[in-house]
CSV table of C-alpha atoms in Angstrom, one decimal:
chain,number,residue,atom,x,y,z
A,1,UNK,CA,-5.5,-3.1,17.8
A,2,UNK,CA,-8.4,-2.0,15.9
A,3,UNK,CA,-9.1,0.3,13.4
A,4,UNK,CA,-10.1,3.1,15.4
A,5,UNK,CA,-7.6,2.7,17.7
A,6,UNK,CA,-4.9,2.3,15.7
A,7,UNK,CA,-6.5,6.2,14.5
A,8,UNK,CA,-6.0,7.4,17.6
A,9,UNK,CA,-3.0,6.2,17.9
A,10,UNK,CA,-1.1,8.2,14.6
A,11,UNK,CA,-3.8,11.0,15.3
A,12,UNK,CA,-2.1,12.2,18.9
A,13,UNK,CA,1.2,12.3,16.8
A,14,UNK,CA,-0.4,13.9,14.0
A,15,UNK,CA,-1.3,17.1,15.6
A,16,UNK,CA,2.3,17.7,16.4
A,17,UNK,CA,2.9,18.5,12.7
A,18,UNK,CA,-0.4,19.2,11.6
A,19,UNK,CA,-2.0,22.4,10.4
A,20,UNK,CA,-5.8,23.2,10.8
A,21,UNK,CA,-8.8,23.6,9.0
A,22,UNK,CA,-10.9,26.9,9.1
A,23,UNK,CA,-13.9,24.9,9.2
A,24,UNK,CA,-12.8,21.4,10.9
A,25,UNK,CA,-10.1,22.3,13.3
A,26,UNK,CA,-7.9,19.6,14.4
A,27,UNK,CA,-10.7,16.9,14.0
A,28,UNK,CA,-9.2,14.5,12.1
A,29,UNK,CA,-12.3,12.0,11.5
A,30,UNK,CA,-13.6,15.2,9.2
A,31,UNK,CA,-10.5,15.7,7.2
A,32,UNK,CA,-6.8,14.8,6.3
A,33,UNK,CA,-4.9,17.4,6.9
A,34,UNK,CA,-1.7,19.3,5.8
A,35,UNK,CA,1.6,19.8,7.1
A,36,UNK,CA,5.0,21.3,7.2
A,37,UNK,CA,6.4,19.4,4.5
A,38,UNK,CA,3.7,18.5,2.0
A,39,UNK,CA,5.0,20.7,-0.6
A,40,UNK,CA,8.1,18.8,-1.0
A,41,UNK,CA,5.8,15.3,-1.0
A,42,UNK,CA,4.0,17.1,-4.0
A,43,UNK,CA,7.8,17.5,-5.9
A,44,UNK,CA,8.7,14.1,-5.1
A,45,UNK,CA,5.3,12.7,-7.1
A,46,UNK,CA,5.3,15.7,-9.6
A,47,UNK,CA,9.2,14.1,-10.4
A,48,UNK,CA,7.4,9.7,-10.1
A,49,UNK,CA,7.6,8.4,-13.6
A,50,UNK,CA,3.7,7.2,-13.0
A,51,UNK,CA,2.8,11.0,-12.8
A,52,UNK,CA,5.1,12.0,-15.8
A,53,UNK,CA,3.3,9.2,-17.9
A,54,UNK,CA,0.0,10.2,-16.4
A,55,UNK,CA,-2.8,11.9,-18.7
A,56,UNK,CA,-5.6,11.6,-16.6
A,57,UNK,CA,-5.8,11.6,-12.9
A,58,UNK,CA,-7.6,10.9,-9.9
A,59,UNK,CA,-6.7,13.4,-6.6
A,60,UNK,CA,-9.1,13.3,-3.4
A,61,UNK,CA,-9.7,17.0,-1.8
A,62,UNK,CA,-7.5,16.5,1.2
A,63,UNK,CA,-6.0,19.6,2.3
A,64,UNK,CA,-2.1,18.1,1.9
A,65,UNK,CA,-2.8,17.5,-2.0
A,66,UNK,CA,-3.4,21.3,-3.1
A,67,UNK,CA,-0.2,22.1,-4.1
A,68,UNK,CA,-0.3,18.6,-6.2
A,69,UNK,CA,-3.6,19.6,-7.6
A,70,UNK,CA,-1.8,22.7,-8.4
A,71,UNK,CA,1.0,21.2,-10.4
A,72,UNK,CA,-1.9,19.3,-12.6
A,73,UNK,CA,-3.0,22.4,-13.8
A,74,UNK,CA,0.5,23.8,-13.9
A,75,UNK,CA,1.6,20.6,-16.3
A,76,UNK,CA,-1.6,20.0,-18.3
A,77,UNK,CA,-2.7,17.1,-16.6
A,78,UNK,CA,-6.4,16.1,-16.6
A,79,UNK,CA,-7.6,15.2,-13.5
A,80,UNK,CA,-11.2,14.0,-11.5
A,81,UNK,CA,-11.6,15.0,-8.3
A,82,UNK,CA,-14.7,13.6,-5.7
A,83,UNK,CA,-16.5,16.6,-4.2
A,84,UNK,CA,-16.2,16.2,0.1
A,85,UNK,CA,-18.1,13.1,0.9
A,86,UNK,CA,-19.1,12.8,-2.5
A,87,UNK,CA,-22.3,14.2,-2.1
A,88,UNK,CA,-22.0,16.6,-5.5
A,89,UNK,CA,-19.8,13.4,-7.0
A,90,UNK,CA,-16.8,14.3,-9.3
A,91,UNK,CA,-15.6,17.8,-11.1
A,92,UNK,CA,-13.2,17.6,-13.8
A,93,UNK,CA,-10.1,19.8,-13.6
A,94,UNK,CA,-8.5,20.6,-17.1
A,95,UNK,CA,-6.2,23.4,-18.0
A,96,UNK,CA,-8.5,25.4,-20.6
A,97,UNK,CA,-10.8,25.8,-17.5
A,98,UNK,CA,-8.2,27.7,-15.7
A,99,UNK,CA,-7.3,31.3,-16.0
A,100,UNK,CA,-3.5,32.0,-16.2
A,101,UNK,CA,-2.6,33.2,-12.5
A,102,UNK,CA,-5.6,31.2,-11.2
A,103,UNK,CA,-3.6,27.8,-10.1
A,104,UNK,CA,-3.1,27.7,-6.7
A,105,UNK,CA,-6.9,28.6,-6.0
A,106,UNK,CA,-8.1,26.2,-8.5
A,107,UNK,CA,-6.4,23.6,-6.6
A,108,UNK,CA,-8.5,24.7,-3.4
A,109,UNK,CA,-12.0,23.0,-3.0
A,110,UNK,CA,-13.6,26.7,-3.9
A,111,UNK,CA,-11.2,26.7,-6.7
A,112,UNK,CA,-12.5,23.6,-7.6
A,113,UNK,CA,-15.9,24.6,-7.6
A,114,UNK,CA,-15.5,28.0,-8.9
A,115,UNK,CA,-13.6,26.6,-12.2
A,116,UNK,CA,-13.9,23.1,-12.3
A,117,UNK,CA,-16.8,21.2,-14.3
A,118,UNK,CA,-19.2,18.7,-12.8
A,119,UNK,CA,-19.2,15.1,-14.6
A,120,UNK,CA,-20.7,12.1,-14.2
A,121,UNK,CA,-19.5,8.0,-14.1
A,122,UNK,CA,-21.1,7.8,-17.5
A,123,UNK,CA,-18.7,10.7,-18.3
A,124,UNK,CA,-15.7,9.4,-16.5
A,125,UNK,CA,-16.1,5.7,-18.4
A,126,UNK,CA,-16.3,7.3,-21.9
A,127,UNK,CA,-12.9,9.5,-21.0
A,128,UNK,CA,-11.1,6.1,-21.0
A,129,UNK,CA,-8.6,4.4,-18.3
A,130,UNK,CA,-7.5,6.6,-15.5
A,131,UNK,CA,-3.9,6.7,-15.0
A,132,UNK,CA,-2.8,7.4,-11.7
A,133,UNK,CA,-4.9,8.1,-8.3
A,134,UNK,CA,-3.3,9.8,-5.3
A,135,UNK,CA,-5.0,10.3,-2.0
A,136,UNK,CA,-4.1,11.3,1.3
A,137,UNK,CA,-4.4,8.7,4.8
A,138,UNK,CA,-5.0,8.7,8.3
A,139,UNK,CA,-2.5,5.6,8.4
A,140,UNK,CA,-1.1,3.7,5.9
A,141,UNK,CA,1.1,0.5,6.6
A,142,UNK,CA,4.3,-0.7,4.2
A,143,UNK,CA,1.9,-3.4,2.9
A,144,UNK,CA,0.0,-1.0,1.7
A,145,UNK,CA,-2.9,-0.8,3.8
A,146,UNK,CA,-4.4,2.4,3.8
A,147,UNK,CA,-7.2,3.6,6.8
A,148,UNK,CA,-8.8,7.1,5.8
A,149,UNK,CA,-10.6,9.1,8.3
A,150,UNK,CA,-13.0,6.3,9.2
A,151,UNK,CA,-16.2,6.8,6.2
A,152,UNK,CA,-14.6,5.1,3.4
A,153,UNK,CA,-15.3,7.5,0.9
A,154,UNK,CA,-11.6,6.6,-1.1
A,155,UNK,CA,-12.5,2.6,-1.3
A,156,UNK,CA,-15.9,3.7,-2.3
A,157,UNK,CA,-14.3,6.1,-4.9
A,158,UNK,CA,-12.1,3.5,-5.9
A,159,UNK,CA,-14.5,0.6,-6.2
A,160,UNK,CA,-16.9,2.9,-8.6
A,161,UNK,CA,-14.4,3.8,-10.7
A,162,UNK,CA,-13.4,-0.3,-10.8
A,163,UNK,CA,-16.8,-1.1,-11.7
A,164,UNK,CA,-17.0,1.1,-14.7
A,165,UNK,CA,-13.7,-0.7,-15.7
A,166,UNK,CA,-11.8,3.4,-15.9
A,167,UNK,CA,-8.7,1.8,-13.2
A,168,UNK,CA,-8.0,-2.0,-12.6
A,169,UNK,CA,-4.8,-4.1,-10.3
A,170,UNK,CA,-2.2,-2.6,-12.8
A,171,UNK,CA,-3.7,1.0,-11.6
A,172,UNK,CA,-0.8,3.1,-9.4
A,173,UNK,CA,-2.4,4.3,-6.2
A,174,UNK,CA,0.0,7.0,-4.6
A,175,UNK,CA,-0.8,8.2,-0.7
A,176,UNK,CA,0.6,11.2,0.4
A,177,UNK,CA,1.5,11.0,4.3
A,178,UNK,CA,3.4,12.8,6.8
A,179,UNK,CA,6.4,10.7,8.2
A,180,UNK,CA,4.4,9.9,11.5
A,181,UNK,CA,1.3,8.6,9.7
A,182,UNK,CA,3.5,5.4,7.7
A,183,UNK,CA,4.1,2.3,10.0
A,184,UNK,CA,5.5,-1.2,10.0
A,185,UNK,CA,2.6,-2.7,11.9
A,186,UNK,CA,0.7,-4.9,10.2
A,187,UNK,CA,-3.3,-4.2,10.2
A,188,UNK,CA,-6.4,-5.7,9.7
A,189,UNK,CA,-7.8,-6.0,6.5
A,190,UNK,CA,-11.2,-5.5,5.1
A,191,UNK,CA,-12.3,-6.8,1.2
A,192,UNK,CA,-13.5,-2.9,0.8
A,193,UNK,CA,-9.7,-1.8,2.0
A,194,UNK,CA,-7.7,-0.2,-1.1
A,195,UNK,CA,-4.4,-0.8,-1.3
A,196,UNK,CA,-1.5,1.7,-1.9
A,197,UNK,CA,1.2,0.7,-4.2
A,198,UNK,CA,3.5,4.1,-3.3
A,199,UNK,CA,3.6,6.3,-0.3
A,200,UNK,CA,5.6,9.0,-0.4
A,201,UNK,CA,6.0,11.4,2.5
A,202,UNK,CA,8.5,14.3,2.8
A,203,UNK,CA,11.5,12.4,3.6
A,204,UNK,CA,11.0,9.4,1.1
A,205,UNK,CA,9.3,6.9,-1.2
A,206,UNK,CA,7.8,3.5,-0.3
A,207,UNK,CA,7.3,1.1,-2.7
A,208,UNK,CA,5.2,-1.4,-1.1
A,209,UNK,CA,5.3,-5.1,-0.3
A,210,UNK,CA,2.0,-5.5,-1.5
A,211,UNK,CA,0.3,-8.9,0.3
A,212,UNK,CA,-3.2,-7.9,-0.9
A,213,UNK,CA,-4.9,-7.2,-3.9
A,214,UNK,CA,-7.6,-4.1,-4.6
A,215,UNK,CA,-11.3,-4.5,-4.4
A,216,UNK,CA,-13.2,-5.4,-7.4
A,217,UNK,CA,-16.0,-3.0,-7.2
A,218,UNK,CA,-18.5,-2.4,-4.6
A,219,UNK,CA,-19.7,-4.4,-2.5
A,220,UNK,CA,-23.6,-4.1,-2.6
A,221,UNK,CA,-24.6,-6.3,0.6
A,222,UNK,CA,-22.3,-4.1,2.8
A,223,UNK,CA,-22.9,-0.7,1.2
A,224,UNK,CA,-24.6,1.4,4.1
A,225,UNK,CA,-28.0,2.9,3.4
A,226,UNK,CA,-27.2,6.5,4.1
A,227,UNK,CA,-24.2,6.0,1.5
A,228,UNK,CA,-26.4,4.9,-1.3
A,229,UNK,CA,-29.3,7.6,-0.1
A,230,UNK,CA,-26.4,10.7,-0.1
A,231,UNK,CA,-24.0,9.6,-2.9
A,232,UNK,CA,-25.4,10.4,-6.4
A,233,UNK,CA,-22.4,8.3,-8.0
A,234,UNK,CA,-23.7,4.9,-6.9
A,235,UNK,CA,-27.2,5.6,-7.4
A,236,UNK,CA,-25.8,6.2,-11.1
A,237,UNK,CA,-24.2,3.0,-11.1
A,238,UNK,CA,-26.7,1.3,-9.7
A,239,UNK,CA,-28.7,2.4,-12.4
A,240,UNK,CA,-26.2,1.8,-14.8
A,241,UNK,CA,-26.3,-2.1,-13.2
A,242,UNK,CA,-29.5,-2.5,-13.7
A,243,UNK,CA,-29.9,-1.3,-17.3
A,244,UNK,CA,-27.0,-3.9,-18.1
């Protein structure tokens, strides 16, 4: 099966359980959704010894990390988080920027935008090593291998913040799934793929049998033009490349 299909597949199950988004519906190429559940998946990291340890993290905008991104605040964790598709890059989340009773909306993406604080890869590199990222999946398999919504905006995320040398193979990558969207299949793999060293969904934990290690950066040759064009990020890094 490929990619897409495979998609398909754990999408048709996925709307069982899923709840919508006010501006995407149930269209699952434009966003991961939440579920009945995902609070309890949010516990279950919020209680991971990689999160207690964790300073500064990484969290993607999907809709079943809010109450997560909620907890960050709630603990006094630091944490960057991409804009959708990147195309404003990252805002930093810290606790000072939040107004007591203002959690839970600073964990939405208005919240986000309302209290958070733009910042650049220069920015991210000088805050030192990133401790933890969690993202949500399409489909991720007990190997590890983890298929987003189809764009690759994660691996891209991830393969910046490699090249900037902020997270490396020692980095813990957590996805957040519901039960239907874990499998045992094995999938093709791509260099660009990032792999997922936990999943945890709300009935359990998966440490993985990793077979594969994490990308290295990006990689330039297969980078599409309209990513480079609508991405600010890379054409900082890029820049940053070329001044080295």
């Amino acid at each position: 099966m490929n990619k897409e299909n495979i998609r398909k597949k754990v999408w048709a199950e996925l709307r069982k359980v899923a709840k919508p988004d006010s501006r995407f519906h149930w269209d699952f190429s434009k966003f991961i959704p939440d579920y009945e559940g995902s609070d309890r998946c949010a516990e279950t990291v919020r209680n991971l010894d990689e999160y207690k340890k964790a300073k500064v993290l990484m969290i993607t905008p999907d809709n079943n990390l809010e109450k997560l991104r909620e907890y960050c605040i709630l603990d006094g964790k630091v944490y960057i988080m991409p804009t959708y598709g990147i195309v404003r890059g990252f805002i930093l989340m810290r606790r000072e920027f939040v107004p007591l009773g203002q959690e839970a909306f600073s964990a939405t993406l208005d919240g986000a935008d309302r209290f958070g604080k733009p910042i650049t890869l220069s920015a991210i590199k000088e805050m030192g090593k990133i401790d933890l990222m969690v993202t949500g999946a399409s489909i991720v398999n007990v190997e590890g291998v983890r298929y987003g919504k189809g764009h690759g905006y994660f691996d891209i995320e991830w393969a910046m913040l490699r090249e900037i040398k902020v997270v490396d193979e020692e980095t813990p990558i957590v996805a957040v799934t519901h039960d239907c969207q874990v499998t045992e299949e094995k999938f093709p793999v791509s260099p660009h793929d990032t792999i997922i060293d936990i999943i945890v969904t709300p009935t359990r934990v998966i440490r993985t049998t990793k077979k594969h290690r994490k990308p290295q950066g990006i990689i330039w040759d297969k980078l599409p033009t309209e990513m480079l064009s609508n991405i600010p990020p890379l054409q900082e890094l890029r820049e940053m490349r070329r001044r080295r």
